[in-house]
XYZ file of C-alpha atoms in Angstrom:
692
model
C -113.054 147.370 114.807
C -110.228 145.563 113.122
C -106.509 146.208 113.716
C -106.152 147.875 110.257
C -109.017 150.370 110.991
C -107.391 151.332 114.273
C -104.064 152.048 112.580
C -105.879 154.170 110.006
C -107.464 156.303 112.758
C -104.030 156.995 114.291
C -102.638 158.018 110.928
C -105.519 160.454 110.430
C -104.920 161.984 113.912
C -101.235 162.498 113.112
C -102.245 164.125 109.863
C -104.428 166.641 111.662
C -101.556 167.489 114.057
C -99.225 167.968 111.131
C -101.681 170.335 109.519
C -101.816 172.407 112.742
C -98.051 172.523 112.927
C -97.824 173.888 109.417
C -100.405 176.612 110.279
C -98.330 177.606 113.344
C -95.212 178.024 111.175
C -97.098 180.207 108.756
C -98.292 182.401 111.634
C -94.702 183.047 112.788
C -93.554 184.095 109.370
C -96.403 186.533 108.651
C -97.622 189.620 110.359
C -100.956 188.760 111.435
C -103.348 189.956 113.943
C -102.531 189.566 117.577
C -105.509 187.294 118.170
C -104.670 184.807 115.426
C -102.352 182.544 117.589
C -105.142 182.186 120.105
C -107.584 181.058 117.392
C -104.980 178.662 116.093
C -104.515 177.161 119.556
C -108.240 176.770 119.964
C -108.466 175.111 116.586
C -105.631 172.737 117.525
C -107.328 171.856 120.785
C -110.553 171.168 118.924
C -108.776 168.918 116.398
C -107.036 167.023 119.167
C -110.307 166.547 121.029
C -111.965 165.208 117.902
C -109.104 162.802 117.282
C -109.128 161.654 120.904
C -112.901 161.054 120.759
C -112.494 159.064 117.550
C -109.668 157.095 119.092
C -111.782 156.412 122.171
C -114.731 155.307 120.070
C -112.555 153.076 117.939
C -110.889 151.653 121.026
C -114.273 150.745 122.454
C -115.209 149.126 119.171
C -111.968 147.186 119.244
C -112.647 145.935 122.747
C -116.174 144.878 121.763
C -114.797 143.082 118.735
C -112.250 141.321 120.930
C -115.043 140.153 123.255
C -117.047 138.936 120.279
C -114.062 137.029 118.973
C -113.570 135.465 122.380
C -117.219 134.424 122.490
C -116.989 132.959 119.035
C -113.819 131.189 119.975
C -115.489 129.780 123.085
C -118.507 128.675 121.016
C -116.195 126.984 118.530
C -114.363 125.309 121.395
C -117.640 124.036 122.887
C -118.744 122.704 119.537
C -115.349 121.174 118.935
C -115.122 119.654 122.409
C -118.615 118.243 122.757
C -119.291 117.102 119.240
C -120.574 113.471 119.043
C -117.811 112.501 116.624
C -114.094 112.516 117.408
C -112.062 115.507 116.106
C -108.277 115.664 115.969
C -105.894 118.344 114.736
C -102.439 117.120 113.771
C -99.397 118.532 112.076
C -98.286 117.190 108.706
C -96.355 114.434 110.509
C -99.514 113.223 112.230
C -98.642 114.507 115.723
C -101.836 115.353 117.606
C -102.086 119.007 118.551
C -105.718 119.237 119.512
C -108.344 116.645 120.437
C -111.961 116.997 121.460
C -113.752 115.278 124.306
C -115.418 112.689 121.989
C -112.034 111.655 120.635
C -110.691 111.127 124.109
C -113.756 109.130 125.060
C -113.448 106.882 121.984
C -109.767 106.267 122.785
C -110.690 105.888 126.480
C -107.937 108.307 127.621
C -107.707 111.870 128.948
C -107.698 114.705 126.418
C -104.335 115.883 127.646
C -102.918 112.392 127.056
C -103.594 112.667 123.348
C -101.694 115.926 122.840
C -98.275 115.324 121.363
C -98.933 111.644 120.544
C -98.544 110.342 116.994
C -101.942 109.427 115.659
C -100.453 106.270 114.126
C -100.076 104.627 117.558
C -103.878 104.406 117.812
C -104.205 102.636 114.437
C -104.295 98.833 114.346
C -100.943 97.391 113.363
C -102.256 95.605 110.313
C -103.690 98.871 108.917
C -100.762 101.239 109.532
C -99.579 100.912 105.980
C -103.081 101.989 104.886
C -102.854 104.974 107.357
C -99.543 106.077 105.760
C -101.195 105.963 102.336
C -104.057 108.137 103.681
C -101.475 110.662 104.943
C -99.885 110.836 101.487
C -103.300 111.107 99.811
C -104.172 114.056 102.080
C -101.018 115.906 101.146
C -101.629 115.280 97.421
C -105.383 115.718 97.157
C -106.192 117.843 100.171
C -108.969 115.649 101.536
C -110.313 112.087 101.946
C -113.828 110.856 102.671
C -115.243 107.792 104.346
C -112.115 105.709 104.662
C -112.273 102.902 107.216
C -109.537 102.120 109.741
C -109.311 99.854 112.725
C -108.682 102.034 115.806
C -107.399 100.941 119.231
C -108.500 102.024 122.645
C -107.976 100.643 126.190
C -104.172 100.703 125.771
C -104.272 98.823 122.527
C -106.247 95.815 123.845
C -109.591 96.579 122.125
C -110.139 97.896 118.634
C -113.152 99.148 116.734
C -113.877 100.125 113.118
C -113.800 103.875 112.501
C -114.922 105.901 109.498
C -112.470 108.758 108.752
C -112.967 112.075 106.965
C -109.897 114.340 106.809
C -108.669 117.503 105.151
C -105.371 119.330 104.863
C -105.234 123.059 105.845
C -102.762 125.280 103.992
C -101.219 128.593 105.220
C -101.116 131.889 103.287
C -98.163 130.645 101.252
C -100.110 127.510 100.207
C -98.039 125.252 102.373
C -99.858 122.566 104.353
C -99.768 123.568 107.963
C -101.923 120.959 109.710
C -104.408 118.137 109.172
C -107.948 117.958 110.516
C -109.474 114.576 111.255
C -113.090 113.545 111.964
C -113.771 109.936 112.889
C -116.709 107.971 114.248
C -117.206 104.495 115.692
C -119.132 102.383 113.141
C -119.191 99.130 115.120
C -122.996 99.269 115.338
C -123.215 99.824 111.605
C -120.995 96.806 111.009
C -123.183 94.731 113.320
C -126.272 95.769 111.434
C -124.622 95.046 108.104
C -123.523 91.636 109.366
C -127.065 90.960 110.528
C -128.392 91.991 107.153
C -125.882 89.696 105.422
C -126.874 86.813 107.678
C -130.526 87.468 106.986
C -129.848 87.665 103.288
C -127.926 84.358 103.480
C -130.840 82.762 105.270
C -133.195 84.027 102.587
C -131.030 82.378 99.942
C -130.371 79.175 101.905
C -134.044 78.423 102.494
C -135.710 76.121 100.003
C -138.845 78.226 100.152
C -139.460 80.833 97.485
C -139.483 84.306 99.081
C -140.992 86.995 96.869
C -141.842 90.643 97.531
C -144.217 92.406 95.191
C -145.661 95.898 95.273
C -149.354 96.616 95.403
C -149.501 96.538 91.620
C -148.132 92.963 91.542
C -144.683 94.006 90.264
C -141.941 91.764 91.643
C -139.318 93.722 93.585
C -137.490 90.848 95.400
C -136.800 87.278 94.241
C -134.543 84.986 96.321
C -132.530 81.964 95.273
C -135.260 79.640 96.558
C -137.635 81.247 94.051
C -135.049 80.736 91.293
C -134.768 76.997 92.083
C -138.505 76.497 92.556
C -139.782 78.371 89.479
C -136.735 78.461 87.151
C -136.573 82.215 86.479
C -133.392 84.067 87.460
C -133.537 87.295 89.446
C -133.074 89.536 86.397
C -135.795 87.642 84.573
C -138.364 87.955 87.396
C -137.786 91.419 88.876
C -140.176 94.012 87.533
C -142.502 91.398 86.054
C -146.160 90.999 86.952
C -146.253 88.162 89.489
C -149.645 86.888 88.374
C -148.723 86.815 84.701
C -145.358 85.179 85.424
C -146.491 82.434 87.806
C -150.257 81.979 87.360
C -150.764 82.599 83.633
C -154.166 84.074 84.377
C -155.938 85.848 87.215
C -158.022 83.372 89.224
C -160.758 84.168 91.759
C -158.526 82.724 94.491
C -155.774 85.227 93.716
C -158.222 88.096 93.894
C -159.533 86.743 97.189
C -155.963 86.484 98.548
C -155.124 90.043 97.474
C -158.235 91.431 99.105
C -157.684 89.445 102.329
C -154.063 90.519 102.773
C -154.967 94.181 102.278
C -157.848 93.987 104.759
C -156.433 91.665 107.431
C -152.671 91.869 106.835
C -152.170 88.148 106.212
C -153.451 85.323 104.013
C -152.479 81.713 103.465
C -153.735 78.927 101.275
C -152.959 76.566 98.390
C -152.282 77.832 94.884
C -151.357 76.216 91.609
C -148.387 77.957 90.010
C -146.347 77.367 86.865
C -142.603 77.117 86.388
C -140.505 78.499 83.557
C -140.769 75.234 81.652
C -144.604 75.305 82.066
C -144.576 72.665 84.783
C -147.362 72.947 87.350
C -146.719 72.972 91.110
C -149.015 72.894 94.092
C -147.885 75.679 96.437
C -148.637 76.421 100.101
C -148.481 80.236 99.905
C -148.303 82.655 102.891
C -148.844 86.392 102.286
C -147.946 89.231 104.699
C -148.677 92.932 104.145
C -145.636 95.206 104.578
C -146.108 98.819 105.751
C -144.028 101.945 105.192
C -142.724 104.355 107.876
C -146.097 106.060 108.312
C -148.045 102.810 108.464
C -149.412 102.743 104.909
C -149.414 99.524 102.805
C -146.230 99.358 100.774
C -145.724 95.815 99.534
C -146.650 92.136 100.024
C -144.186 89.517 101.298
C -144.917 86.051 99.862
C -143.385 82.802 101.150
C -144.122 79.794 98.889
C -143.542 76.129 99.833
C -143.672 73.444 97.175
C -146.065 70.745 98.426
C -146.511 68.951 95.085
C -144.696 65.857 96.258
C -146.593 65.885 99.580
C -149.934 66.125 97.742
C -148.969 63.289 95.455
C -148.101 61.084 98.436
C -151.320 62.079 100.177
C -153.288 61.170 97.075
C -151.604 57.809 96.839
C -152.062 57.207 100.569
C -155.799 58.074 100.441
C -156.162 55.860 97.423
C -154.506 53.009 99.258
C -156.684 53.588 102.311
C -159.829 53.582 100.184
C -158.763 50.347 98.527
C -157.907 48.856 101.873
C -161.303 49.737 103.378
C -163.172 48.421 100.394
C -160.881 45.394 100.388
C -161.746 44.658 104.018
C -165.434 44.629 103.126
C -164.826 42.673 99.924
C -162.719 40.030 101.657
C -165.536 39.251 104.114
C -167.979 38.874 101.241
C -165.497 36.769 99.294
C -164.996 34.460 102.288
C -168.701 33.718 102.461
C -169.011 33.273 98.720
C -166.110 30.841 98.646
C -167.710 28.778 101.397
C -170.841 28.581 99.258
C -169.039 27.828 95.990
C -166.709 25.151 97.324
C -169.319 22.450 97.982
C -171.170 23.257 94.770
C -167.969 22.829 92.792
C -167.150 19.606 94.626
C -170.605 18.126 94.023
C -170.479 19.051 90.324
C -167.178 17.177 90.016
C -168.089 14.183 92.238
C -171.455 13.288 90.761
C -170.013 11.982 87.486
C -167.592 9.844 89.484
C -170.216 8.464 91.824
C -172.874 7.884 89.195
C -171.347 6.567 85.987
C -174.727 5.837 84.403
C -175.686 9.543 84.059
C -176.905 10.462 80.578
C -175.247 13.030 78.354
C -177.745 15.769 79.185
C -177.102 15.355 82.922
C -173.347 15.322 82.391
C -173.653 18.464 80.242
C -175.692 20.190 82.918
C -173.146 19.283 85.576
C -170.361 20.583 83.334
C -172.249 23.904 82.892
C -172.666 24.008 86.671
C -168.941 23.392 87.213
C -167.956 26.007 84.621
C -170.195 28.672 86.144
C -168.973 27.910 89.680
C -165.427 28.355 88.427
C -166.348 31.668 86.839
C -167.878 32.647 90.140
C -164.693 31.673 91.841
C -162.700 33.812 89.427
C -164.953 36.771 90.164
C -164.385 36.247 93.882
C -160.676 36.035 93.136
C -160.845 39.457 91.554
C -162.587 40.818 94.603
C -159.891 39.330 96.793
C -157.315 41.368 94.901
C -158.509 44.321 96.992
C -156.786 42.682 99.970
C -153.089 42.387 100.597
C -152.220 39.767 98.050
C -153.307 37.376 95.361
C -154.437 33.854 96.098
C -152.650 32.479 93.056
C -149.071 31.230 93.039
C -146.605 33.514 91.238
C -144.323 32.112 88.571
C -141.905 33.456 85.998
C -143.622 35.518 83.290
C -141.927 36.492 79.996
C -142.808 40.161 79.424
C -142.249 40.025 75.670
C -144.549 37.020 75.271
C -147.200 38.673 77.482
C -147.202 41.838 75.399
C -147.186 39.904 72.140
C -150.366 38.132 73.267
C -152.003 41.469 74.070
C -150.999 42.830 70.701
C -152.463 39.845 68.797
C -155.781 39.995 70.676
C -156.006 43.770 70.097
C -155.269 43.434 66.400
C -157.866 40.710 65.988
C -160.668 42.301 67.982
C -160.155 46.105 67.937
C -161.578 48.255 65.102
C -159.271 48.640 62.116
C -159.211 52.419 62.422
C -157.127 52.066 65.610
C -153.395 51.890 64.825
C -151.652 49.482 67.216
C -147.901 49.790 67.741
C -145.546 47.974 70.087
C -142.006 48.826 71.137
C -140.421 46.209 73.397
C -136.798 46.519 74.504
C -134.694 43.486 73.432
C -133.448 42.832 76.966
C -136.806 43.310 78.685
C -136.505 39.961 80.447
C -139.144 38.719 82.866
C -141.064 39.361 86.042
C -142.401 37.176 88.829
C -146.197 37.044 88.940
C -149.412 35.503 87.782
C -149.590 35.602 83.979
C -153.409 35.501 84.010
C -153.636 38.519 86.316
C -151.014 40.497 84.393
C -152.768 39.620 81.179
C -155.985 40.941 82.729
C -154.246 44.204 83.731
C -152.832 44.954 80.307
C -155.953 43.859 78.488
C -157.968 46.154 80.698
C -155.731 49.114 79.864
C -155.867 48.280 76.129
C -159.698 48.045 76.143
C -159.928 51.384 78.015
C -157.630 52.939 75.398
C -159.873 51.536 72.649
C -162.970 52.983 74.252
C -161.277 56.351 74.565
C -160.784 56.484 70.755
C -164.305 56.020 69.261
C -163.265 57.841 66.073
C -159.907 56.124 65.743
C -156.399 56.902 66.933
C -153.110 55.324 67.951
C -152.580 52.708 70.661
C -148.952 52.352 71.718
C -147.684 49.519 73.942
C -144.032 49.647 74.992
C -141.771 48.095 77.592
C -138.348 48.968 78.908
C -136.173 48.463 81.963
C -135.667 51.381 84.330
C -133.800 51.789 87.607
C -135.736 53.514 90.411
C -133.409 55.519 92.645
C -134.034 56.653 96.207
C -135.429 60.074 95.335
C -137.932 58.645 92.869
C -138.937 55.841 95.240
C -139.548 58.367 98.036
C -142.235 60.066 95.884
C -144.211 56.860 95.140
C -145.883 54.654 97.715
C -144.918 51.026 97.071
C -141.781 51.830 95.063
C -138.355 50.693 96.251
C -134.800 51.156 94.996
C -134.774 48.435 92.363
C -134.770 47.639 88.622
C -138.276 47.656 87.207
C -139.946 46.677 83.960
C -141.965 49.717 82.873
C -144.887 48.796 80.607
C -146.551 51.802 78.987
C -150.004 51.761 77.390
C -150.740 55.100 75.696
C -153.553 56.316 73.513
C -154.452 59.447 71.557
C -158.031 59.486 72.814
C -160.295 61.935 74.569
C -158.199 62.095 77.731
C -159.197 62.354 81.406
C -160.166 65.644 83.090
C -157.770 66.708 85.891
C -160.743 66.991 88.259
C -161.400 63.236 88.172
C -157.996 61.721 87.413
C -157.306 61.134 91.136
C -160.541 59.086 91.408
C -160.125 56.720 88.506
C -158.648 53.986 90.754
C -161.525 54.201 93.226
C -163.725 51.088 93.284
C -166.975 51.435 91.295
C -165.931 54.828 89.824
C -166.494 54.932 86.043
C -167.090 57.513 83.353
C -168.698 55.002 81.022
C -172.404 54.806 80.392
C -174.668 52.469 82.374
C -174.116 48.872 81.280
C -170.712 49.555 79.738
C -168.537 49.423 82.822
C -168.610 48.427 86.482
C -165.887 50.752 87.727
C -163.915 47.797 89.080
C -161.403 47.528 86.247
C -158.792 50.047 87.389
C -159.265 49.344 91.071
C -158.678 45.625 90.411
C -155.699 46.627 88.258
C -154.265 48.540 91.199
C -154.780 45.569 93.491
C -153.054 43.187 91.070
C -150.046 45.470 90.552
C -149.708 46.088 94.322
C -149.768 42.338 94.932
C -146.888 41.992 92.428
C -144.804 44.579 94.308
C -145.304 47.234 91.632
C -146.995 50.610 91.197
C -148.873 52.566 88.560
C -148.550 56.086 87.173
C -151.054 57.877 84.935
C -150.873 61.095 82.957
C -153.555 62.555 80.767
C -154.536 65.666 78.840
C -158.054 66.266 77.563
C -158.125 66.055 73.772
C -154.553 64.724 73.548
C -154.630 61.294 75.195
C -153.787 59.190 78.229
C -150.709 57.255 79.254
C -150.618 54.488 81.895
C -147.221 53.289 83.138
C -147.118 49.982 84.996
C -143.937 49.292 87.022
C -143.128 45.640 87.951
C -139.952 44.444 89.714
C -137.625 42.883 87.197
C -136.509 39.277 87.618
C -133.139 37.954 86.487
C -132.496 34.264 85.785
C -133.903 31.371 83.770
C -137.444 30.111 83.414
C -138.457 26.983 85.250
C -140.912 24.714 83.485
C -144.059 23.755 85.349
C -145.263 20.194 84.734
C -148.954 19.697 85.378
C -150.203 16.469 86.909
C -151.999 14.382 84.304
C -153.536 11.791 86.561
C -154.814 12.261 90.084
C -152.839 10.220 92.645
C -154.531 7.487 94.665
C -154.052 7.430 98.470
C -152.857 4.553 100.640
C -155.664 4.747 103.166
C -154.137 7.608 105.225
C -156.439 9.150 107.860
C -157.122 12.864 107.382
C -158.936 15.226 109.780
C -160.999 17.906 107.929
C -162.088 20.857 110.109
C -164.543 23.521 108.843
C -167.680 25.153 110.201
C -169.370 24.775 106.813
C -170.965 21.309 106.746
C -171.105 21.330 102.949
C -167.362 21.857 102.648
C -166.492 19.063 105.148
C -168.852 16.639 103.483
C -167.612 17.348 99.942
C -163.962 17.149 101.097
C -164.782 13.835 102.845
C -166.448 12.324 99.768
C -163.669 13.576 97.425
C -160.853 12.196 99.528
C -162.571 8.908 100.191
C -163.114 8.543 96.452
C -159.299 8.652 96.057
C -158.708 6.066 98.828
C -158.229 8.308 101.845
C -159.939 7.973 105.233
C -161.572 11.134 106.648
C -162.750 12.452 110.003
C -164.679 15.766 110.092
C -165.114 18.429 112.769
C -167.148 21.680 112.753
C -164.877 23.806 114.980
C -161.568 23.874 116.765
C -162.834 22.216 119.980
C -164.237 19.244 118.090
C -161.006 18.963 116.124
C -158.890 18.838 119.306
C -161.131 16.209 120.794
C -160.971 14.010 117.681
C -157.199 14.456 117.323
C -156.602 13.530 120.946
C -158.674 10.383 120.419
C -156.996 9.374 117.090
C -153.602 11.137 117.225
C -151.676 7.939 116.517
C -153.591 7.413 113.237
C -154.221 10.924 111.888
C -151.629 11.685 109.231
C -152.839 15.158 108.146
C -155.103 17.973 109.415
C -156.969 20.237 106.982
C -158.331 23.164 109.032
C -160.237 26.339 108.220
C -158.866 29.584 109.712
C -162.213 31.235 110.528
C -164.552 29.184 112.766
C -166.780 29.805 115.804
C -165.889 28.760 119.366
C -162.221 28.229 118.516
C -160.585 29.640 115.423
C -157.912 28.061 113.271
C -154.991 29.898 114.829
C -155.704 28.704 118.361
C -156.495 25.198 117.200
C -153.236 24.957 115.199
C -151.182 26.210 118.167
C -152.818 23.652 120.471
C -152.279 20.822 117.979
C -148.632 21.772 117.827
C -148.389 21.446 121.599
C -150.018 17.990 121.459
C -147.825 16.861 118.570
C -145.193 19.248 117.152
C -144.707 16.938 114.111
C -148.336 16.803 112.928
C -148.719 18.018 109.293
C -151.237 20.847 109.005
C -152.748 22.528 105.955
C -154.633 25.813 106.505
C -157.827 26.482 104.442
C -159.435 29.843 103.940
C -161.443 31.924 101.542
C -159.364 34.971 102.443
C -156.175 35.729 100.503
C -154.718 37.397 103.571
C -155.108 34.365 105.780
C -151.903 32.742 104.530
C -149.880 35.901 105.297
C -151.546 36.116 108.681
C -150.612 32.539 109.562
C -147.048 33.093 108.441
C -146.710 36.343 110.402
C -148.003 34.633 113.560
C -145.205 32.061 113.299
C -147.651 29.118 113.226
C -145.948 26.202 111.506
C -148.024 24.788 108.653
C -147.193 22.598 105.672
C -149.328 24.530 103.164
C -152.248 26.797 102.452
C -155.249 25.873 100.272
C -157.450 28.702 99.075
C -161.197 28.338 98.607
C -162.924 27.566 96.358
C -160.750 24.552 95.475
C -161.507 21.828 92.960
C -161.336 18.110 93.580
C -158.151 17.981 91.537
C -156.538 20.762 93.589
C -157.483 19.127 96.866
C -156.213 15.679 95.913
C -152.977 16.994 94.409
C -152.346 19.200 97.433
C -152.825 16.268 99.855
C -150.578 14.024 97.784
C -147.755 16.677 97.904
C -147.890 16.562 101.694
C -147.512 12.780 101.751
C -144.581 12.623 99.353
C-alpha cells in the first residue's frame, strides 16, 4: 500500500465517526424510543471495528510494500555494486556521491575513498579540458555516448583508456540534480585495434599480392601489393570476378585449384595471370580456405608472388648450361678435328713450294684441297663458339658499315616481295669484335626473318645506343651496367609459338623442314654474342611477327687500321722447339719453318720437350708447345721450362678456344697463343712477331 492510500483510509474512518456523531445529536433532539441510543452505540462500535480492521489490513499491506521496496533497493544495490563496468553518481559539479565496487577496483582504491572526491582528479591532465566539455554537453543535451578519456589509477601513476556513457538526471522541477556515469576499461580493445592496424600495415607493406575472394570468385579484399602487382586499384578490383579480372578465361588449372582448396583446405602452384595493361606474369600462388564461426567454408585467401623475373633468369641459366654442356662436347671434337686439319692444310700449302714443277691440274687440286680444309676449319671454328670464347682476334667494328653490308646483301638476294627497311642512329659508333662473326649473326637473323615471310612482309633492321641500368642488368644473365649498341632485326612473319620460344637457342633445335636447317644457327649466334660480352632478347607473336634484339657493348674512340703482311718474313736460322703429340703437326711445322730458314727440333710430349730443351737450352730461341698431350701436358711442361729458364719465349698451341684463357688464368707466362688449324702464313708471321 502506498502512502496516499493509507491517508485515504484514515480520512474514510474519520468520515464514518463524523456520521455517527451527527446521528447522536439527532437522537438527543428527538423523542425516540428508549432503545435507540443502544442501537446507535452498537452501530458506532461496528463502524469503528470495521475501520480498525481496514486500518490494520492497510498497515500490513504498507509493511509488506516497505519490505518489497527494501528488497528491490538491495537488489539494485547488488547490481550497482557488482556490475562489471564502473558506475559513479556525481552532483552537477562532478563530486562523487556514489561509486560501485567495479569503479573502485578500476581506480585501485577503496569505495569509501571515492565518495566526496571530484571525478576530474582521476582524469589524465591532458584530457581535463575534454572532461569539462563533456560536463557542459551533459548539462545541455542530457546524455553522452561512447566518449573516450584517459583515466588514472594507482595514485595517478598508471592510466588506461576508458569509454564513457553518462546521463543527467533532473528533479520534479526539471532541474538537473545529479549525473550518472558508466565507464569501462578498453585497454584490451585498443591493443586488439593496434594489432589489427599492424597486421593491416604488414599486408600493405608486403610485395606479395594478398587477395580474399568468396566462394563465387568475387573479390572482397585487395591489398596494396595486389595494386602494385596487377595495376587495378582497390575500388576497381573489389566485387569483380577474380578469374575474369586476372585470368581472362577459366583454365583447367584454376578449376583444379578451386576443387583442391575446397577439399583439402590448401593449394599452391604456378599460374599465368594478366595485369591491367594486359601484361602477363608468372605467379607462384598459394590458396587457403577460410572458415566461418561454425566451421563452414566462407572464403579463400590467396597470396600471389611474382616469379616472372626468376623464371626468366632460370630459363637463361638453363640455356647457358645447355650450351655449356654441348660446348664441352663440341670443344673436344673440335680439338681432334683441328689436329687432323692442321697437317692437311700445311701439306697443301707446302707442296707447291717444295715441288715447283707441278702442273696446273695438280696445283688446282692442291688449291681445292686447301680451300676445303679452310672451310672445315671455319666449321670447327663455329663449333668452338659453344665454348667460352672465340678463337679470332677482336678488332674495332663500325656498326653502320656492318648493317649497310647486311642491307645490300638482303636487297640483292631476298625476294622482291619482302620490304627491307633500316633505321640506324647517327651516333651509333662502333663495337669491339670479329666482323666476320658479327656479320654471320646478323645475316643469320635476316635469313630467318626471310624464311618466316614466305608470302612477303616487312624486314626491319635498326640500331641505337641504350644504357643498361642495374635493375635491367639484374634480370639478364651476361648484362652489366654499361652503354650498349642495340641491333634489332624484326619481321612481320608467322611468329614463334610461346611453347617453343624458350628452346630456339638450343643446339640442333629447328622448326624448318629436313634439309633446310641444322638447328645450329641460333645456338652459334648465342655463342658469338656471349663471346662479345653481349646478350640477346627475343619476342614473338604468332601471326604478327618476331623481333630479335642483339646487345653489344659500345666502344668509344677511333679506329685503328690493320696492315696485313704482304710478304712472309725469312728467318735468320733461329732454333725452334716444336712440341705436339700429333706427328703430322710437328712434321708440317718443321717443314714449314725450315722452308723459311728456321731450324727445328720436335718432341711428342712434355717429357721429351724438357729433355731436348735441357740438352740445347743455349741454342733454342723459341718453344711452340701444344697444351693437351699425354704423359706431361702443356701446363706442367711450360711451368718446368720457366724454372729452367725464366726468359725462354713460349708460344702455346691448341685446338681449343678456351686453352688461351686457361693458360692466362693459371698465371703461366707465355708470349702468345696460336690456334689450330693454322696456315703456313699464320705460323711464319706469328714466329716472326716473337723475334722482333
